[in-house]
Short mmCIF file of C-alpha atoms (C1' of nucleotides) in Angstrom, two decimals:
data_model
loop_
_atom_site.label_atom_id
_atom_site.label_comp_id
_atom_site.label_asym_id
_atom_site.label_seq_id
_atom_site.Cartn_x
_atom_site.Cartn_y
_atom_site.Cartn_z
CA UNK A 1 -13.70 14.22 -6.38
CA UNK A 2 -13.11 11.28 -4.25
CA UNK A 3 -9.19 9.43 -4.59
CA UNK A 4 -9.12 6.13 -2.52
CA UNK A 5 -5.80 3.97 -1.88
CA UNK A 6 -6.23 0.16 -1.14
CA UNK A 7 -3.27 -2.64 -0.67
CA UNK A 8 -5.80 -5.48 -2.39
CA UNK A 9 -2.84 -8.38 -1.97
CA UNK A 10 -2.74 -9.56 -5.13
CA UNK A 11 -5.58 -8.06 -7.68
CA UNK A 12 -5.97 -11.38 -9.46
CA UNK A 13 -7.57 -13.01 -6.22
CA UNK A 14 -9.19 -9.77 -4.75
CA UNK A 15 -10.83 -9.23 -8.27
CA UNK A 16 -14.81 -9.77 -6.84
CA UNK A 17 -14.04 -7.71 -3.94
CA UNK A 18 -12.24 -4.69 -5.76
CA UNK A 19 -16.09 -4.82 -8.33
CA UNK A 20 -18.22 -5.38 -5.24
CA UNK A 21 -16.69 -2.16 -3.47
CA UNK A 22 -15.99 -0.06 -7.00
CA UNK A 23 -20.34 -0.91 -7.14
CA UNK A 24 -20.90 0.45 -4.00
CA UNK A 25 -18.10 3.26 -4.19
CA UNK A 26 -17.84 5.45 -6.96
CA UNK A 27 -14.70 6.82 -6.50
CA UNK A 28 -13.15 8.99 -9.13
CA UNK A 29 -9.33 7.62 -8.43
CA UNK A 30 -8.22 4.11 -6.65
CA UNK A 31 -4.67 3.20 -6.10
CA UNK A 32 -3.63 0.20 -5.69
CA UNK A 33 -0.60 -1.65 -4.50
CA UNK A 34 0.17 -5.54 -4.27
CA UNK A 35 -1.34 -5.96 -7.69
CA UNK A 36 0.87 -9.26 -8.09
CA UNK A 37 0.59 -9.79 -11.56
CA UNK A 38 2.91 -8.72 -14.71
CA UNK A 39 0.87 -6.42 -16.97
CA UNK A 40 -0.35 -8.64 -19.55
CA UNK A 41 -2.41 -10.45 -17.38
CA UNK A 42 -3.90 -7.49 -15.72
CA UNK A 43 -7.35 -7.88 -15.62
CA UNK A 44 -8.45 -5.02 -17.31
CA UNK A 45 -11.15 -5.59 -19.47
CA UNK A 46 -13.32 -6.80 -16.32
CA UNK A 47 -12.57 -3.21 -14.92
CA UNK A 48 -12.60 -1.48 -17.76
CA UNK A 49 -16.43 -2.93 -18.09
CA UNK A 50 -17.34 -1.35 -14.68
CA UNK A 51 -15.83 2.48 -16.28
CA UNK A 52 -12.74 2.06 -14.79
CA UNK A 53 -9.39 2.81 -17.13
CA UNK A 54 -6.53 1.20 -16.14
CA UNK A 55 -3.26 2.38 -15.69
CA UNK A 56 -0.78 -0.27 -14.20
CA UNK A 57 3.11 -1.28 -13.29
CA UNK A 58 3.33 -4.43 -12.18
CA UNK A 59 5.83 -7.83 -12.02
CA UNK A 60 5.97 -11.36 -11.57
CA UNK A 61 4.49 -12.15 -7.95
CA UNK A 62 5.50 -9.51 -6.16
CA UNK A 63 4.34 -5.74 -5.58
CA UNK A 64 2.99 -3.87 -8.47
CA UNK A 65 0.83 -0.54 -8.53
CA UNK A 66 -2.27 0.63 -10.56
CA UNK A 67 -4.37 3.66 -10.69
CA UNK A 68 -8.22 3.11 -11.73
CA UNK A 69 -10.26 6.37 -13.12
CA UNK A 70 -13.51 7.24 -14.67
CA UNK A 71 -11.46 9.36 -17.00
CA UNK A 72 -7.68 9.25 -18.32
CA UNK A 73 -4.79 10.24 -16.67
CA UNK A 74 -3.60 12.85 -18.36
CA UNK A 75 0.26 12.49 -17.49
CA UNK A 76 1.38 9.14 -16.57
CA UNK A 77 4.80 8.62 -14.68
CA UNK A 78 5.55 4.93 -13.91
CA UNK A 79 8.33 4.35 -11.56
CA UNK A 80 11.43 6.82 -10.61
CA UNK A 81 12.84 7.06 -13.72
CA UNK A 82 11.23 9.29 -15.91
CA UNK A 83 12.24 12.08 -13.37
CA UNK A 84 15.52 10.82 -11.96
CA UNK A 85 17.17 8.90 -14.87
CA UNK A 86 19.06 6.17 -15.06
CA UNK A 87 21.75 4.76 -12.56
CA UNK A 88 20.30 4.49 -8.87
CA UNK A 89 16.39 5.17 -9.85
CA UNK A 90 16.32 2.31 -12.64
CA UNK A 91 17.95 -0.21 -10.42
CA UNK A 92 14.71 0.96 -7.66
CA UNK A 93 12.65 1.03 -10.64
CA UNK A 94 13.09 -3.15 -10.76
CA UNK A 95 10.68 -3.36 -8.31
CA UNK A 96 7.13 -1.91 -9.56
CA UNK A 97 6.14 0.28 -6.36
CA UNK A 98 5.84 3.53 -8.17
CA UNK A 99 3.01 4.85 -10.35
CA UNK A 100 1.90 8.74 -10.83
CA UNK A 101 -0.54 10.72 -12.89
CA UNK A 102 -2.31 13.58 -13.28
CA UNK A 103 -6.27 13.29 -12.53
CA UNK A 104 -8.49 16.15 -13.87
CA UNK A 105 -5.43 18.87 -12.65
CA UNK A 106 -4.92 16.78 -9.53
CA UNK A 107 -1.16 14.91 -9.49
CA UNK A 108 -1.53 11.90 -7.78
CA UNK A 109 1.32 9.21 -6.55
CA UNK A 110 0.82 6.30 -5.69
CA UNK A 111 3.29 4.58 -3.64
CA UNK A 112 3.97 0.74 -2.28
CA UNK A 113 7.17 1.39 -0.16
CA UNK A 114 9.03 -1.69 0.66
CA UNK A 115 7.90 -3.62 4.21
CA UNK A 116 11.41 -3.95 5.41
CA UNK A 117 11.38 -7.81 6.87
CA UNK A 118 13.39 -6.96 9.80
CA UNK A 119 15.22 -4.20 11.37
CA UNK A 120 18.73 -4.25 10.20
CA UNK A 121 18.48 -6.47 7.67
CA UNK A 122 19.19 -6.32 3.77
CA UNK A 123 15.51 -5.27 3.17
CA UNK A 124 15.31 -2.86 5.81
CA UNK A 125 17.90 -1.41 4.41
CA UNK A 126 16.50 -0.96 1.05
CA UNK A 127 13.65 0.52 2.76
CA UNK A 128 15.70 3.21 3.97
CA UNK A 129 17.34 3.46 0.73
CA UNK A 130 14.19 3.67 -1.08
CA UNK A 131 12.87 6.89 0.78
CA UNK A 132 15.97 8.62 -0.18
CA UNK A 133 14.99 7.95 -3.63
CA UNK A 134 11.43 9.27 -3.25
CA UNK A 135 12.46 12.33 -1.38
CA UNK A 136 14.42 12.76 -4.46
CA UNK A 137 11.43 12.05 -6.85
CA UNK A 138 9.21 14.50 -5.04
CA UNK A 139 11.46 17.21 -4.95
CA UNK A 140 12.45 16.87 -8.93
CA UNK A 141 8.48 17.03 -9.06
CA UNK A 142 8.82 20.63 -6.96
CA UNK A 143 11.56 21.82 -9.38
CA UNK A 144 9.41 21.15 -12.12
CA UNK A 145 6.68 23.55 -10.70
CA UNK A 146 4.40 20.93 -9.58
CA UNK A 147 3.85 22.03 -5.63
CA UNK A 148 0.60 20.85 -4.98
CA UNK A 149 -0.03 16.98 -5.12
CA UNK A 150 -1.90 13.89 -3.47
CA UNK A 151 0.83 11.66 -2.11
CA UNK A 152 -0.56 8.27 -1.09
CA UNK A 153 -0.72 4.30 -0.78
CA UNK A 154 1.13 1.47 1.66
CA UNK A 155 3.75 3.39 3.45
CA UNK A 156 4.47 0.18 5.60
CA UNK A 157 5.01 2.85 8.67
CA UNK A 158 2.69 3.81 11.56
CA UNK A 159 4.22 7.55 12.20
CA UNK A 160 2.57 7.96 15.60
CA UNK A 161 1.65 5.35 18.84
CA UNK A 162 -2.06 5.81 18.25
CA UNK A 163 -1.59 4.69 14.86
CA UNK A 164 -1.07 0.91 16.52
CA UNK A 165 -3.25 -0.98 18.85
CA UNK A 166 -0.81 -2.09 21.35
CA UNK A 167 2.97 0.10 20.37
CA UNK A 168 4.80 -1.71 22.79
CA UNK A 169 8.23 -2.70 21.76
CA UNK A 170 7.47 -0.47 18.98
CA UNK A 171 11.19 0.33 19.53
CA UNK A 172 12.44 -2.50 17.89
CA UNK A 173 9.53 -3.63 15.69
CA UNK A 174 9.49 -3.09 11.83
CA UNK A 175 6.95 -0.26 10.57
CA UNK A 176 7.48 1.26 14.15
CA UNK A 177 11.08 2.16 14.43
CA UNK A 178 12.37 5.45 15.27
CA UNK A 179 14.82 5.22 12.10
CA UNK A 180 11.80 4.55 10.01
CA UNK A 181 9.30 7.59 10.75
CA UNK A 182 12.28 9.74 11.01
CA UNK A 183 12.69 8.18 7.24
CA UNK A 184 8.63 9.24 6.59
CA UNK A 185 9.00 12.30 8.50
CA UNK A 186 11.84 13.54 6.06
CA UNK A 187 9.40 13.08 3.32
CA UNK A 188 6.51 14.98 4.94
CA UNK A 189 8.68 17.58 5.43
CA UNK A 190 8.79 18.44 1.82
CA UNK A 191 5.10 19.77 2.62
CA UNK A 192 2.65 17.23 3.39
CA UNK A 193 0.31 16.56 5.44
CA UNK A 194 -1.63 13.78 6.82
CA UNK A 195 -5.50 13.96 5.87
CA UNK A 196 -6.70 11.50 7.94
CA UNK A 197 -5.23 13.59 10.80
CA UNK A 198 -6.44 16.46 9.55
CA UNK A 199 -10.30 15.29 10.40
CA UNK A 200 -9.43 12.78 13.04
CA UNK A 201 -7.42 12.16 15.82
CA UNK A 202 -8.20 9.49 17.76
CA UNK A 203 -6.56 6.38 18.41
CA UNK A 204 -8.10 2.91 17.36
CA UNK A 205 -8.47 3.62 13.25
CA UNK A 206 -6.47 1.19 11.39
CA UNK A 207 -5.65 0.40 7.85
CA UNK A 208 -4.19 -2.99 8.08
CA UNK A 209 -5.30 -6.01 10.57
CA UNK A 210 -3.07 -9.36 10.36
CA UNK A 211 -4.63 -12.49 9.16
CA UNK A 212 -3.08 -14.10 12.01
CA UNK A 213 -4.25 -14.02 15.82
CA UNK A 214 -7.38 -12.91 14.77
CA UNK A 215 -6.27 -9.35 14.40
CA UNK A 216 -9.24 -7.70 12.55
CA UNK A 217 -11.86 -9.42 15.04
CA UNK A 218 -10.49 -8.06 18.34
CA UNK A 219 -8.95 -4.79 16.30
CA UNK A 220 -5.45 -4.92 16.95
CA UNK A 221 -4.59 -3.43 13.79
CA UNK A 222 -1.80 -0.72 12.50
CA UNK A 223 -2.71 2.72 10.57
CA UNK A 224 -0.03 1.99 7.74
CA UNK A 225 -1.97 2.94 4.43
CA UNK A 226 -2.20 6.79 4.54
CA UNK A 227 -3.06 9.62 2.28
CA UNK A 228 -0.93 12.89 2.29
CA UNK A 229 -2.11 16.28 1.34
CA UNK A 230 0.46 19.59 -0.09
CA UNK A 231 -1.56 22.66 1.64
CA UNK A 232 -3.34 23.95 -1.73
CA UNK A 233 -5.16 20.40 -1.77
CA UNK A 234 -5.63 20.30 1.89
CA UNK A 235 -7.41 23.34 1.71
CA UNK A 236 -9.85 21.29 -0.81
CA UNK A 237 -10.66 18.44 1.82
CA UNK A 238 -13.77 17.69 2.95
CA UNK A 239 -13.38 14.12 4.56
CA UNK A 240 -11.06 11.24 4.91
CA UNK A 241 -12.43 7.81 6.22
CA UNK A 242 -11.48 4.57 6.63
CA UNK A 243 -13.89 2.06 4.93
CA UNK A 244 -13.27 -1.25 7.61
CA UNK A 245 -16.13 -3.35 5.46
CA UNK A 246 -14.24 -4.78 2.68
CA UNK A 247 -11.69 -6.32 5.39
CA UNK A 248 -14.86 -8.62 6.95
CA UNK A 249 -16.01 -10.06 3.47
CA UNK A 250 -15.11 -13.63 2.76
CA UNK A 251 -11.13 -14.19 1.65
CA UNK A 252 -10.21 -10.57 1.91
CA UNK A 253 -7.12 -8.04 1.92
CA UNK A 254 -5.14 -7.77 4.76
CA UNK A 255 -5.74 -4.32 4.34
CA UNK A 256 -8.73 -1.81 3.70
CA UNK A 257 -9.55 1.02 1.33
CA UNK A 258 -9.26 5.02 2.49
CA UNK A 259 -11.06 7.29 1.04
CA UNK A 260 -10.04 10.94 0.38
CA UNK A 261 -12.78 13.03 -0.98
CA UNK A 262 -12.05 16.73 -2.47
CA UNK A 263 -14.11 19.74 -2.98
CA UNK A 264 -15.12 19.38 -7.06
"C1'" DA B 1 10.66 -16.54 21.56
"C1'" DT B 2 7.96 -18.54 18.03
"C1'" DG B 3 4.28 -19.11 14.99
"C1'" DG B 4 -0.14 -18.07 13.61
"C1'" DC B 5 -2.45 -16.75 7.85
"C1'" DG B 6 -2.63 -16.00 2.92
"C1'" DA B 7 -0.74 -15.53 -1.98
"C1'" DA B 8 2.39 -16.99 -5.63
"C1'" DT B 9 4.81 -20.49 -7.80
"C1'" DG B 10 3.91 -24.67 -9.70
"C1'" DC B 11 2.43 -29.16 -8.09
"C1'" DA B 12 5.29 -29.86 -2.68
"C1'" DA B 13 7.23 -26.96 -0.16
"C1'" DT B 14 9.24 -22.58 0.02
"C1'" DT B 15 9.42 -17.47 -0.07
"C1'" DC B 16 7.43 -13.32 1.10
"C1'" DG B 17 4.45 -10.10 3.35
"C1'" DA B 18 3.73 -6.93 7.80
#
DNA sequence: ATGGCGAATGCAATTCGA
């Protein structure tokens, strides 16, 4: 079984590039995050014509999250509240960064976590915020019995120096700061580890290049998309690669697909 | 230190992302 996770920046415009790679990639899951578009206007039926069924959270021009499979989902949990309740998780839940379901036995969650703007500002403090709610989520997932589980998507946090091409002033700079992977670190605590890690560990492998300065040409790129692994599914991995091509096609992502695959 | 680029909204210029 292969699960991928790719931020396409908006769906709507990455549509070609999400059928050109889904042609050359048959991967059993995708997440995505930055869909950008409210649900009626997902574009389904083109996806659904390549086997793909869709299930999606999304919003007006911002955020969103979908996970594509070759067969249903047989549990779907779309945000924080189904597990939390109302009060703090519904007022989260206003911004569509949270999608889960289970995949032939496999849970999978699919995360966008918020970028954070700035440190100490309003949005970097939601970011905080936000991963007390999701260490929350995940451990109400425990309670319920469900230990083993694929946690992945756009964490918006490199957790280590060779995760960025140059971490100078790393200190001070947003997806860097100490506050922040202490903030991911909490969460990885719960049991996870990182798969990507698990088969590689060298410096230089990014997920996500800027658009400006030329980033993807000379490689100064971050490691911020990531795909986390309980034990009993670590034990089931046979590879986990970063797939740099779809971020040199014409008009792309800022960001390209990993790709998890799993003993069947 | 700042802005660079790209997408959405909505039709010009602003907000947001990372």
């Amino acid at each position: 079984m292969k699960i991928a996770t790719w931020n396409v920046n908006s769906i709507r415009s990455r549509l070609t590039h999400l059928q050109a790679w889904l042609t050359d990639n048959t991967v059993d899951v995708l997440c995505l995050q930055e869909t950008k578009v409210v649900d009626a206007d997902f574009p389904r039926q083109a996806l659904e014509e390549m086997g793909y069924i869709c299930t999606f959270s999304g919003q007006k021009s911002y955020n969103g999250v979908a996970i594509l499979t070759r067969q249903p989902l047989e549990n779907v949990w779309i945000g924080f509240t189904p597990l939390l309740g109302p009060g703090p998780a519904a007022t989260f839940d206003e911004q569509k960064r949270v999608i889960a379901g289970i995949y032939q036995g496999v849970m999978v969650i699919n995360l966008y976590v918020p970028n954070g703007s700035a440190i100490g500002s309003e949005k970097y403090d939601y970011k905080l915020a936000w991963f007390g709610q999701l260490k929350q989520y995940l451990q109400a997932f425990q309670a319920q019995g469900y230990s083993d589980f694929c946690l992945c998507g756009d964490f918006n946090i490199a957790l280590e120096d060779r995760d960025i091409y140059d971490p100078k002033g790393k200190e001070t700079h947003i997806m860097a700061s100490p506050v922040e992977r202490q903030a991911l670190q909490g969460i990885l605590d719960l049991g996870l580890q990182d798969v990507f890690r698990h088969f590689n560990s060298e410096p230089g492998h990014f997920s996500w290049w800027d658009y400006r300065t030329g980033g993807f040409q000379r490689n100064r790129g971050w490691r911020i998309d990531h795909i986390y692994l309980t034990p009993g599914l670590l034990a089931q991995a046979k590879s986990c690669l970063i797939d740099k091509a779809p971020r040199a096609w014409e008009k792309p992502s800022d960001h390209t697909p990993v790709v998890l695959e799993l003993e069947d």
